[in-house]
PDB file of C-alpha atoms in Angstrom:
ATOM      1  CA  MET O 273     -14.662  -1.266  27.557  1.00 90.00           C
ATOM      2  CA  VAL O 274     -12.633   0.203  30.410  1.00 94.00           C
ATOM      3  CA  GLN O 275      -8.868   0.431  30.712  1.00 94.00           C
ATOM      4  CA  VAL O 276      -7.793  -0.155  34.289  1.00 94.00           C
ATOM      5  CA  SER O 277      -4.745  -1.464  36.112  1.00 96.00           C
ATOM      6  CA  LEU O 278      -4.582  -4.613  38.205  1.00 96.00           C
ATOM      7  CA  GLU O 279      -4.697  -2.643  41.454  1.00 96.00           C
ATOM      8  CA  GLN O 280      -8.203  -1.490  40.550  1.00 96.00           C
ATOM      9  CA  ILE O 281      -9.623  -5.018  40.247  1.00 96.00           C
ATOM     10  CA  GLN O 282     -10.579  -7.380  43.046  1.00 92.00           C
ATOM     11  CA  PRO O 283     -11.384 -11.086  42.666  1.00 87.00           C
ATOM     12  CA  PHE O 284     -14.946 -12.226  43.200  1.00 89.00           C
ATOM     13  CA  SER O 285     -15.293 -12.910  46.925  1.00 88.00           C
ATOM     14  CA  LEU O 286     -17.550 -15.940  46.384  1.00 91.00           C
ATOM     15  CA  ASN O 287     -15.401 -17.501  43.680  1.00 92.00           C
ATOM     16  CA  PRO O 288     -16.411 -21.187  43.717  1.00 93.00           C
ATOM     17  CA  ARG O 289     -12.957 -22.393  42.638  1.00 92.00           C
ATOM     18  CA  VAL O 290     -10.834 -22.621  45.771  1.00 90.00           C
ATOM     19  CA  THR O 291      -8.174 -25.003  44.460  1.00 91.00           C
ATOM     20  CA  ARG O 292      -5.587 -24.332  41.774  1.00 91.00           C
ATOM     21  CA  ASN O 293      -7.044 -24.482  38.268  1.00 91.00           C
ATOM     22  CA  PRO O 294      -5.591 -27.620  36.607  1.00 90.00           C
ATOM     23  CA  GLY O 295      -5.109 -25.607  33.419  1.00 91.00           C
ATOM     24  CA  TYR O 296      -3.205 -22.811  35.183  1.00 94.00           C
ATOM     25  CA  ASP O 297       0.256 -23.513  33.737  1.00 95.00           C
ATOM     26  CA  VAL O 298      -1.010 -23.994  30.167  1.00 95.00           C
ATOM     27  CA  LEU O 299      -3.033 -20.779  30.334  1.00 95.00           C
ATOM     28  CA  LYS O 300      -0.104 -18.877  31.817  1.00 96.00           C
ATOM     29  CA  ALA O 301       2.184 -20.042  28.994  1.00 96.00           C
ATOM     30  CA  SER O 302      -0.417 -18.902  26.443  1.00 95.00           C
ATOM     31  CA  ILE O 303      -0.802 -15.444  28.007  1.00 95.00           C
ATOM     32  CA  LEU O 304       2.974 -15.097  28.247  1.00 95.00           C
ATOM     33  CA  ALA O 305       3.341 -15.892  24.544  1.00 93.00           C
ATOM     34  CA  ARG O 306       0.273 -14.155  23.089  1.00 92.00           C
ATOM     35  CA  GLY O 307      -0.983 -11.746  25.682  1.00 91.00           C
ATOM     36  CA  LEU O 308      -4.516 -11.834  27.077  1.00 92.00           C
ATOM     37  CA  ASP O 309      -6.740 -12.623  24.088  1.00 90.00           C
ATOM     38  CA  ASN O 310      -9.991 -12.865  26.028  1.00 90.00           C
ATOM     39  CA  PRO O 311     -10.144 -10.517  29.027  1.00 94.00           C
ATOM     40  CA  PRO O 312     -12.846 -11.404  31.546  1.00 94.00           C
ATOM     41  CA  VAL O 313     -15.828  -9.118  32.051  1.00 95.00           C
ATOM     42  CA  LEU O 314     -15.716  -6.570  34.865  1.00 96.00           C
ATOM     43  CA  THR O 315     -18.521  -5.062  36.883  1.00 95.00           C
ATOM     44  CA  ARG O 316     -18.687  -2.873  39.986  1.00 93.00           C
ATOM     45  CA  ARG O 317     -20.936  -3.117  42.993  1.00 91.00           C
ATOM     46  CA  PRO O 318     -22.826   0.068  43.887  1.00 89.00           C
ATOM     47  CA  GLY O 319     -20.638   2.175  46.170  1.00 89.00           C
ATOM     48  CA  ASP O 320     -17.429   0.191  45.539  1.00 91.00           C
ATOM     49  CA  GLU O 321     -14.304   1.923  44.306  1.00 93.00           C
ATOM     50  CA  LYS O 322     -12.776  -1.193  42.799  1.00 95.00           C
ATOM     51  CA  TYR O 323     -14.023  -3.265  39.908  1.00 96.00           C
ATOM     52  CA  MET O 324     -14.609  -6.983  40.256  1.00 95.00           C
ATOM     53  CA  LEU O 325     -14.937  -9.958  37.949  1.00 95.00           C
ATOM     54  CA  ALA O 326     -18.526 -10.353  36.793  1.00 93.00           C
ATOM     55  CA  SER O 327     -18.580 -13.940  35.516  1.00 89.00           C
ATOM     56  CA  GLY O 328     -15.388 -15.948  35.762  1.00 90.00           C
ATOM     57  CA  GLY O 329     -11.803 -15.046  35.021  1.00 92.00           C
ATOM     58  CA  ASN O 330     -10.238 -15.394  38.459  1.00 93.00           C
ATOM     59  CA  THR O 331      -7.479 -17.640  37.070  1.00 93.00           C
ATOM     60  CA  ARG O 332      -6.654 -15.141  34.331  1.00 95.00           C
ATOM     61  CA  LEU O 333      -6.541 -12.308  36.862  1.00 95.00           C
ATOM     62  CA  ALA O 334      -4.183 -14.310  39.105  1.00 95.00           C
ATOM     63  CA  ILE O 335      -1.915 -15.063  36.119  1.00 96.00           C
ATOM     64  CA  LEU O 336      -1.775 -11.411  35.091  1.00 97.00           C
ATOM     65  CA  ASN O 337      -0.761 -10.431  38.618  1.00 97.00           C
ATOM     66  CA  GLU O 338       1.916 -13.136  38.609  1.00 97.00           C
ATOM     67  CA  LEU O 339       3.298 -12.140  35.203  1.00 97.00           C
ATOM     68  CA  TRP O 340       3.326  -8.477  36.196  1.00 96.00           C
ATOM     69  CA  GLN O 341       5.380  -9.302  39.288  1.00 96.00           C
ATOM     70  CA  GLU O 342       7.766 -11.469  37.267  1.00 96.00           C
ATOM     71  CA  THR O 343       8.264  -9.281  34.188  1.00 95.00           C
ATOM     72  CA  GLN O 344       7.096  -5.747  35.042  1.00 96.00           C
ATOM     73  CA  ASP O 345       5.719  -5.732  31.491  1.00 95.00           C
ATOM     74  CA  GLU O 346       3.007  -3.078  31.272  1.00 95.00           C
ATOM     75  CA  ARG O 347       0.880  -5.178  28.921  1.00 94.00           C
ATOM     76  CA  TYR O 348       0.052  -7.412  31.884  1.00 95.00           C
ATOM     77  CA  HIS O 349      -0.538  -4.501  34.227  1.00 96.00           C
ATOM     78  CA  ARG O 350      -2.979  -2.290  32.360  1.00 95.00           C
ATOM     79  CA  VAL O 351      -5.554  -3.947  30.125  1.00 93.00           C
ATOM     80  CA  CYS O 352      -8.756  -3.023  28.299  1.00 95.00           C
ATOM     81  CA  TRP O 353     -11.580  -4.993  29.903  1.00 96.00           C
ATOM     82  CA  PRO O 354     -15.199  -5.522  28.838  1.00 96.00           C
ATOM     83  CA  PHE O 355     -17.473  -3.820  31.357  1.00 96.00           C
ATOM     84  CA  ARG O 356     -20.998  -4.779  32.418  1.00 94.00           C
ATOM     85  CA  PRO O 357     -22.790  -2.269  34.661  1.00 93.00           C
ATOM     86  CA  TRP O 358     -24.281  -3.615  37.879  1.00 90.00           C
ATOM     87  CA  PRO O 359     -27.997  -4.270  37.156  1.00 84.00           C
ATOM     88  CA  GLU O 360     -29.913  -1.393  38.700  1.00 83.00           C
ATOM     89  CA  THR O 361     -33.180  -3.319  38.787  1.00 85.00           C
ATOM     90  CA  LEU O 362     -31.783  -5.992  41.118  1.00 83.00           C
ATOM     91  CA  SER O 363     -31.164  -5.848  44.842  1.00 84.00           C
ATOM     92  CA  PRO O 364     -27.538  -6.260  45.987  1.00 85.00           C
ATOM     93  CA  GLN O 365     -28.293  -9.865  46.969  1.00 86.00           C
ATOM     94  CA  GLN O 366     -29.868 -10.630  43.592  1.00 89.00           C
ATOM     95  CA  GLY O 367     -26.858  -9.084  41.879  1.00 91.00           C
ATOM     96  CA  GLU O 368     -24.582 -11.387  43.885  1.00 93.00           C
ATOM     97  CA  VAL O 369     -26.728 -14.340  42.758  1.00 94.00           C
ATOM     98  CA  GLN O 370     -26.225 -13.416  39.110  1.00 93.00           C
ATOM     99  CA  CYS O 371     -22.460 -13.013  39.602  1.00 94.00           C
ATOM    100  CA  LEU O 372     -22.080 -16.363  41.357  1.00 95.00           C
ATOM    101  CA  ILE O 373     -24.126 -18.136  38.681  1.00 95.00           C
ATOM    102  CA  GLY O 374     -21.902 -16.510  36.048  1.00 93.00           C
ATOM    103  CA  HIS O 375     -18.762 -17.768  37.799  1.00 94.00           C
ATOM    104  CA  LEU O 376     -20.166 -21.281  38.161  1.00 94.00           C
ATOM    105  CA  ALA O 377     -21.183 -21.418  34.497  1.00 92.00           C
ATOM    106  CA  GLU O 378     -17.830 -20.037  33.320  1.00 90.00           C
ATOM    107  CA  SER O 379     -15.915 -22.531  35.451  1.00 88.00           C
ATOM    108  CA  ASP O 380     -17.970 -25.391  34.015  1.00 85.00           C
ATOM    109  CA  LEU O 381     -16.727 -24.397  30.556  1.00 84.00           C
ATOM    110  CA  HIS O 382     -13.043 -24.130  31.496  1.00 79.00           C
ATOM    111  CA  ASN O 383     -11.444 -27.022  33.394  1.00 70.00           C
ATOM    112  CA  GLY O 384     -14.608 -27.664  35.393  1.00 79.00           C
ATOM    113  CA  LEU O 385     -14.870 -27.427  39.129  1.00 90.00           C
ATOM    114  CA  MET O 386     -14.397 -30.265  41.574  1.00 92.00           C
ATOM    115  CA  PHE O 387     -17.675 -31.723  42.766  1.00 93.00           C
ATOM    116  CA  ILE O 388     -17.140 -30.303  46.264  1.00 95.00           C
ATOM    117  CA  GLU O 389     -16.449 -26.805  44.865  1.00 94.00           C
ATOM    118  CA  ARG O 390     -19.621 -26.907  42.805  1.00 95.00           C
ATOM    119  CA  ALA O 391     -21.574 -28.257  45.781  1.00 95.00           C
ATOM    120  CA  GLU O 392     -20.450 -25.418  48.041  1.00 96.00           C
ATOM    121  CA  GLY O 393     -21.210 -22.915  45.269  1.00 95.00           C
ATOM    122  CA  ILE O 394     -24.776 -24.223  45.067  1.00 96.00           C
ATOM    123  CA  LEU O 395     -25.139 -23.921  48.847  1.00 95.00           C
ATOM    124  CA  HIS O 396     -23.881 -20.320  48.670  1.00 95.00           C
ATOM    125  CA  LEU O 397     -26.564 -19.666  46.040  1.00 96.00           C
ATOM    126  CA  ARG O 398     -29.200 -21.144  48.328  1.00 96.00           C
ATOM    127  CA  ASP O 399     -28.116 -18.742  51.086  1.00 95.00           C
ATOM    128  CA  LEU O 400     -28.085 -15.782  48.674  1.00 94.00           C
ATOM    129  CA  TYR O 401     -31.607 -16.650  47.537  1.00 95.00           C
ATOM    130  CA  ARG O 402     -32.735 -16.676  51.145  1.00 94.00           C
ATOM    131  CA  ASN O 403     -31.075 -13.308  51.823  1.00 92.00           C
ATOM    132  CA  ALA O 404     -32.778 -11.905  48.717  1.00 91.00           C
ATOM    133  CA  GLY O 405     -36.179 -13.055  49.968  1.00 92.00           C
ATOM    134  CA  ILE O 406     -36.443 -15.915  47.450  1.00 93.00           C
ATOM    135  CA  GLU O 407     -37.497 -18.954  49.442  1.00 92.00           C
ATOM    136  CA  CYS O 408     -36.421 -22.404  48.249  1.00 95.00           C
ATOM    137  CA  PRO O 409     -37.710 -24.639  51.054  1.00 94.00           C
ATOM    138  CA  THR O 410     -37.048 -27.922  49.243  1.00 96.00           C
ATOM    139  CA  GLN O 411     -34.353 -29.335  46.998  1.00 96.00           C
ATOM    140  CA  LEU O 412     -36.830 -29.396  44.113  1.00 97.00           C
ATOM    141  CA  ALA O 413     -37.696 -25.725  44.641  1.00 97.00           C
ATOM    142  CA  LEU O 414     -33.981 -24.849  44.606  1.00 97.00           C
ATOM    143  CA  ALA O 415     -33.458 -26.847  41.399  1.00 97.00           C
ATOM    144  CA  GLU O 416     -36.378 -25.059  39.736  1.00 97.00           C
ATOM    145  CA  GLN O 417     -35.108 -21.621  40.821  1.00 97.00           C
ATOM    146  CA  LEU O 418     -31.606 -22.364  39.499  1.00 96.00           C
ATOM    147  CA  THR O 419     -33.104 -23.450  36.183  1.00 96.00           C
ATOM    148  CA  ARG O 420     -35.108 -20.225  35.938  1.00 95.00           C
ATOM    149  CA  ASP O 421     -31.898 -18.281  36.552  1.00 94.00           C
ATOM    150  CA  GLY O 422     -30.064 -20.099  33.766  1.00 93.00           C
ATOM    151  CA  TYR O 423     -28.049 -22.674  35.712  1.00 95.00           C
ATOM    152  CA  PRO O 424     -29.942 -25.970  35.578  1.00 95.00           C
ATOM    153  CA  VAL O 425     -29.099 -28.484  38.291  1.00 95.00           C
ATOM    154  CA  SER O 426     -31.297 -31.514  38.948  1.00 96.00           C
ATOM    155  CA  GLN O 427     -32.830 -32.278  42.326  1.00 96.00           C
ATOM    156  CA  SER O 428     -30.883 -35.550  42.496  1.00 96.00           C
ATOM    157  CA  GLN O 429     -27.602 -33.679  41.961  1.00 96.00           C
ATOM    158  CA  ILE O 430     -28.507 -31.221  44.719  1.00 96.00           C
ATOM    159  CA  SER O 431     -29.276 -34.154  47.026  1.00 96.00           C
ATOM    160  CA  ARG O 432     -25.822 -35.664  46.415  1.00 96.00           C
ATOM    161  CA  MET O 433     -24.225 -32.253  46.956  1.00 95.00           C
ATOM    162  CA  LEU O 434     -25.947 -31.773  50.309  1.00 93.00           C
ATOM    163  CA  GLN O 435     -24.976 -35.276  51.423  1.00 94.00           C
ATOM    164  CA  THR O 436     -21.371 -34.645  50.417  1.00 94.00           C
ATOM    165  CA  VAL O 437     -21.149 -31.364  52.333  1.00 94.00           C
ATOM    166  CA  ASP O 438     -23.033 -32.614  55.396  1.00 93.00           C
ATOM    167  CA  TRP O 439     -21.592 -36.137  55.701  1.00 95.00           C
ATOM    168  CA  LEU O 440     -18.290 -36.422  53.836  1.00 93.00           C
ATOM    169  CA  LEU O 441     -16.729 -32.956  54.007  1.00 93.00           C
ATOM    170  CA  PRO O 442     -16.328 -32.959  57.828  1.00 93.00           C
ATOM    171  CA  CYS O 443     -14.608 -36.372  57.644  1.00 93.00           C
ATOM    172  CA  ILE O 444     -12.410 -36.274  54.515  1.00 92.00           C
ATOM    173  CA  PRO O 445     -11.892 -32.628  53.457  1.00 92.00           C
ATOM    174  CA  ASN O 446      -8.366 -33.210  52.138  1.00 92.00           C
ATOM    175  CA  ALA O 447      -9.517 -36.073  49.954  1.00 92.00           C
ATOM    176  CA  LEU O 448     -12.415 -34.090  48.518  1.00 92.00           C
ATOM    177  CA  TYR O 449     -10.327 -30.999  47.765  1.00 91.00           C
ATOM    178  CA  GLY O 450      -7.495 -33.235  46.579  1.00 88.00           C
ATOM    179  CA  GLY O 451      -9.582 -34.354  43.639  1.00 77.00           C
ATOM    180  CA  LEU O 452     -11.474 -37.387  44.940  1.00 73.00           C
ATOM    181  CA  THR O 453     -14.662 -36.335  43.189  1.00 57.00           C
ATOM    182  CA  ARG O 454     -13.320 -34.529  40.116  1.00 54.00           C
ATOM    183  CA  ASN O 455     -15.429 -35.590  37.131  1.00 50.00           C
ATOM    184  CA  GLN O 456     -17.283 -38.181  39.188  1.00 50.00           C
ATOM    185  CA  HIS O 457     -19.992 -38.369  41.782  1.00 49.00           C
ATOM    186  CA  PRO O 458     -18.899 -38.946  45.375  1.00 49.00           C
ATOM    187  CA  PRO O 459     -19.724 -42.187  47.124  1.00 50.00           C
ATOM    188  CA  THR O 460     -23.136 -42.226  48.705  1.00 51.00           C
ATOM    189  CA  PRO O 461     -22.804 -41.683  52.467  1.00 52.00           C
ATOM    190  CA  PRO O 462     -23.604 -44.895  54.368  1.00 53.00           C
ATOM    191  CA  THR O 463     -27.003 -45.227  55.920  1.00 55.00           C
ATOM    192  CA  PRO O 464     -27.153 -46.037  59.625  1.00 53.00           C
ATOM    193  CA  PRO O 465     -27.300 -49.834  60.153  1.00 56.00           C
ATOM    194  CA  HIS O 466     -30.608 -51.342  61.200  1.00 57.00           C
ATOM    195  CA  PRO O 467     -30.569 -53.275  64.493  1.00 57.00           C
ATOM    196  CA  ALA O 468     -30.406 -57.056  64.065  1.00 55.00           C
ATOM    197  CA  PRO O 469     -33.740 -58.786  64.640  1.00 57.00           C
ATOM    198  CA  LEU O 470     -34.156 -60.528  67.978  1.00 52.00           C
ATOM    199  CA  ALA O 471     -33.725 -64.313  67.889  1.00 54.00           C
ATOM    200  CA  VAL O 472     -36.978 -66.096  68.671  1.00 48.00           C
ATOM    201  CA  PRO O 473     -36.480 -69.478  70.376  1.00 50.00           C
ATOM    202  CA  THR O 474     -38.021 -72.468  68.695  1.00 51.00           C
ATOM    203  CA  LEU O 475     -40.326 -74.532  70.925  1.00 47.00           C
ATOM    204  CA  THR O 476     -40.624 -78.275  70.318  1.00 52.00           C
ATOM    205  CA  LEU O 477     -43.708 -80.063  71.572  1.00 52.00           C
ATOM    206  CA  ILE O 478     -42.859 -83.449  73.133  1.00 54.00           C
ATOM    207  CA  PRO O 479     -45.591 -86.107  73.245  1.00 58.00           C
ATOM    208  CA  ALA O 480     -46.418 -87.164  76.760  1.00 59.00           C
ATOM    209  CA  ASP O 481     -46.699 -90.895  75.957  1.00 63.00           C
ATOM    210  CA  LEU O 482     -43.055 -91.573  74.988  1.00 56.00           C
ATOM    211  CA  SER O 483     -41.598 -94.812  76.271  1.00 66.00           C
ATOM    212  CA  ALA O 484     -38.587 -94.835  78.584  1.00 67.00           C
ATOM    213  CA  SER O 485     -36.271 -95.946  75.765  1.00 65.00           C
ATOM    214  CA  GLN O 486     -37.539 -93.180  73.408  1.00 61.00           C
ATOM    215  CA  ARG O 487     -37.014 -90.551  76.121  1.00 60.00           C
ATOM    216  CA  ALA O 488     -33.484 -91.802  76.681  1.00 63.00           C
ATOM    217  CA  THR O 489     -32.742 -91.591  72.918  1.00 61.00           C
ATOM    218  CA  CYS O 490     -33.916 -87.940  72.894  1.00 57.00           C
ATOM    219  CA  GLY O 491     -31.864 -87.077  75.982  1.00 60.00           C
ATOM    220  CA  LEU O 492     -34.954 -86.517  78.094  1.00 57.00           C
ATOM    221  CA  PRO O 493     -35.211 -87.498  81.757  1.00 62.00           C
ATOM    222  CA  ASN O 494     -37.497 -90.282  82.724  1.00 63.00           C
ATOM    223  CA  GLN O 495     -40.957 -89.077  83.504  1.00 57.00           C
ATOM    224  CA  THR O 496     -42.016 -89.666  87.115  1.00 52.00           C
ATOM    225  CA  ARG O 497     -45.588 -90.024  88.073  1.00 48.00           C
TER     226      ARG O 497
END
């Protein structure tokens, strides 16, 4: 445990939740009435002066800062926090992977993320894997790596996430971040339409020995010899 003030703590820079937590007001009322029962875990990157959140807790940190500004009550300003040392056996990029996975998993347990937030978090993990020298050339390889690291996501889910980010996000960002896909899968992006098949004319064979009256009935000119 470490006792530090709010000024010594920075939010996680890759926090997957970018919209307001839907449980913010309820959680704030609870902390105001009872104090912070469950402080989030802190860690510290090698060489950093400030601590950061190791696996979730960005909403609680924001609420503490807000309550401190509103009340100037020291119990919101200086708190005893659980501390987890930065894993020395991991590279900085691998450490960032573990932190991001921790934040994704924690958010899933508390007022889960929007689909688009989770999708962008998974894409950040893919980039972190690449920077750490862990190649995931296919969606299946990425799904298997995430499972090994304790955050199972199926290949089909990853496919929908990539489609959402690539196809829908550029077109309807406000709708996605406004809650369009909360607790549901986004609509499948439309596939490009196939060109209509060419019309093939129908040829009718006309017997050569039709009488003049039969040719007139069919609207055919009289045959000249």
